[in-house]
Short mmCIF file of C-alpha atoms in Angstrom, two decimals:
data_model
loop_
_atom_site.label_atom_id
_atom_site.label_comp_id
_atom_site.label_asym_id
_atom_site.label_seq_id
_atom_site.Cartn_x
_atom_site.Cartn_y
_atom_site.Cartn_z
CA MET A 161 -18.55 -2.44 -8.68
CA ALA A 162 -21.42 -0.12 -9.28
CA ASP A 163 -18.57 2.37 -9.26
CA THR A 164 -16.30 0.84 -11.38
CA LYS A 165 -19.22 0.10 -13.80
CA THR A 166 -20.12 3.50 -14.24
CA VAL A 167 -16.74 5.03 -14.50
CA ILE A 168 -16.00 2.26 -17.75
CA GLU A 169 -19.59 2.85 -19.11
CA GLN A 170 -18.69 6.59 -18.80
CA ALA A 171 -15.58 6.13 -20.50
CA TYR A 172 -17.18 4.27 -23.60
CA SER A 173 -19.95 7.06 -24.04
CA ALA A 174 -17.27 9.60 -24.03
CA PHE A 175 -15.14 8.03 -26.63
CA ASN A 176 -18.06 7.30 -28.71
CA LYS A 177 -18.95 10.89 -28.64
CA ARG A 178 -15.39 11.84 -29.39
CA ASP A 179 -15.40 13.49 -26.10
CA ILE A 180 -11.28 13.18 -25.33
CA ASP A 181 -11.20 15.64 -22.33
CA GLY A 182 -14.76 13.52 -20.87
CA ALA A 183 -13.08 10.31 -21.04
CA LEU A 184 -9.46 11.58 -19.75
CA ALA A 185 -11.11 12.91 -17.08
CA LEU A 186 -11.77 9.28 -15.72
CA MET A 187 -8.20 8.13 -15.79
CA THR A 188 -5.17 8.32 -13.84
CA GLN A 189 -2.31 10.67 -15.01
CA ASP A 190 0.00 7.51 -15.88
CA VAL A 191 -2.91 5.36 -17.56
CA SER A 192 -1.70 2.83 -19.95
CA TRP A 193 -3.74 2.01 -23.08
CA PRO A 194 -3.41 -0.16 -25.89
CA LYS A 195 -2.96 1.26 -29.32
CA ALA A 196 -5.47 -1.06 -30.98
CA SER A 197 -5.04 0.59 -34.57
CA GLU A 198 -1.32 0.90 -34.44
CA GLY A 199 0.05 -1.84 -32.06
CA GLY A 200 1.35 -1.02 -28.77
CA LYS A 201 0.76 0.74 -25.88
CA VAL A 202 0.62 4.43 -24.91
CA VAL A 203 0.95 5.86 -21.27
CA GLY A 204 -0.55 9.15 -20.16
CA LYS A 205 -3.14 11.18 -20.90
CA GLU A 206 -1.39 13.25 -23.55
CA GLU A 207 -0.34 10.25 -25.20
CA ILE A 208 -3.98 8.76 -25.44
CA ARG A 209 -5.33 12.14 -26.77
CA ALA A 210 -2.68 11.94 -29.52
CA TYR A 211 -3.21 8.32 -30.35
CA TRP A 212 -7.42 8.86 -30.63
CA THR A 213 -6.84 11.88 -32.62
CA ARG A 214 -4.71 9.91 -35.06
CA GLN A 215 -7.04 6.86 -35.27
CA TRP A 216 -10.26 9.00 -35.59
CA GLY A 217 -8.68 10.58 -38.78
CA GLU A 218 -8.08 7.27 -40.10
CA PHE A 219 -11.12 5.33 -38.78
CA ASP A 220 -14.61 5.53 -37.07
CA PRO A 221 -14.51 3.26 -34.23
CA HIS A 222 -17.89 2.69 -32.12
CA VAL A 223 -17.57 0.40 -28.96
CA GLU A 224 -20.74 -0.67 -26.62
CA PRO A 225 -19.89 -2.84 -23.51
CA LEU A 226 -22.27 -5.79 -23.51
CA ALA A 227 -21.19 -7.60 -20.37
CA MET A 228 -18.97 -6.60 -17.43
CA THR A 229 -17.44 -9.04 -14.87
CA GLU A 230 -15.29 -7.83 -11.91
CA GLU A 231 -12.41 -10.34 -11.32
CA ASP A 232 -9.61 -10.69 -8.38
CA GLY A 233 -6.94 -7.95 -8.44
CA GLY A 234 -9.15 -4.73 -9.39
CA LYS A 235 -9.57 -6.16 -13.09
CA THR A 236 -12.80 -5.85 -14.99
CA ARG A 237 -13.44 -7.97 -18.31
CA VAL A 238 -15.94 -5.74 -20.53
CA ARG A 239 -17.29 -7.78 -23.52
CA VAL A 240 -17.62 -5.07 -26.02
CA HIS A 241 -19.21 -4.75 -29.85
CA GLN A 242 -16.88 -2.99 -31.64
CA LEU A 243 -17.97 -1.50 -35.26
CA VAL A 244 -15.25 -0.06 -37.15
CA LYS A 245 -16.06 2.01 -40.42
CA SER A 246 -13.74 4.28 -42.72
CA LEU A 247 -14.30 7.67 -42.66
CA GLN A 248 -16.47 6.88 -45.84
CA GLY A 249 -18.85 4.66 -43.81
CA ASP A 250 -17.83 1.23 -44.94
CA VAL A 251 -17.62 -1.39 -42.52
CA LEU A 252 -14.11 -2.58 -41.77
CA SER A 253 -15.00 -5.01 -38.77
CA ASP A 254 -18.17 -6.06 -36.93
CA SER A 255 -17.07 -8.07 -33.84
CA GLU A 256 -17.05 -8.75 -30.24
CA VAL A 257 -13.73 -8.24 -28.49
CA LEU A 258 -13.08 -8.38 -24.73
CA HIS A 259 -11.32 -5.29 -22.73
CA VAL A 260 -9.92 -5.84 -19.39
CA PHE A 261 -9.61 -2.91 -17.09
CA THR A 262 -7.50 -1.97 -14.10
CA VAL A 263 -9.48 0.90 -12.17
CA ASN A 264 -7.58 2.40 -8.84
CA SER A 265 -9.40 4.75 -6.56
CA GLY A 266 -12.12 5.27 -8.96
CA LEU A 267 -10.19 6.11 -11.95
CA ILE A 268 -8.86 3.92 -14.94
CA ALA A 269 -5.41 2.97 -14.50
CA ALA A 270 -5.04 0.58 -17.44
CA MET A 271 -6.85 -0.95 -20.13
CA ASN A 272 -5.48 -3.99 -21.93
CA LEU A 273 -7.35 -6.05 -25.22
CA GLY A 274 -8.26 -9.53 -24.29
CA ASP A 275 -5.99 -11.61 -22.48
CA GLU A 276 -2.93 -10.51 -24.67
CA ALA A 277 -0.02 -10.34 -22.70
CA ASP A 278 2.45 -8.98 -25.19
CA PRO A 279 2.47 -5.10 -25.24
CA THR A 280 4.40 -5.05 -28.52
CA ALA A 281 1.69 -6.95 -30.33
CA GLY A 282 0.70 -5.27 -33.71
CA PRO A 283 -2.54 -3.69 -34.63
CA SER A 284 -5.54 -5.44 -33.93
CA ALA A 285 -7.28 -7.16 -37.01
CA ALA A 286 -10.33 -4.76 -36.82
CA PHE A 287 -8.11 -1.90 -37.79
CA ALA A 288 -5.88 -4.09 -40.49
CA HIS A 289 -8.04 -3.22 -43.25
CA ARG A 290 -6.61 0.38 -43.72
CA SER A 291 -8.04 2.51 -46.84
#
């Protein structure tokens, strides 16, 4: 679990520093990622880059892992403190959420929000208060 835990912690750190290249370096080429602020999913590093660039142009999200639990099937559940602010600094959401990672050969292959099975779900409630 140490390697998986380290990779996931490094990904959160890179995201919070807006280091897209640093975060993407920890992912597989065909990584699947939820578009929490838009709904749906993106697949592949360049789609994640485009999504995060759009997201950071509208919101200022910060995520800190609180606890990690390794599960069967290569899944790791991460309880996260998620703080979403407007670009003006107003708090839009301050909550705990669940992220579920799949790590293959030391790289993040997928991340899902909580136990959501519907990849076509709309935006997370944290991002519902658009300015």
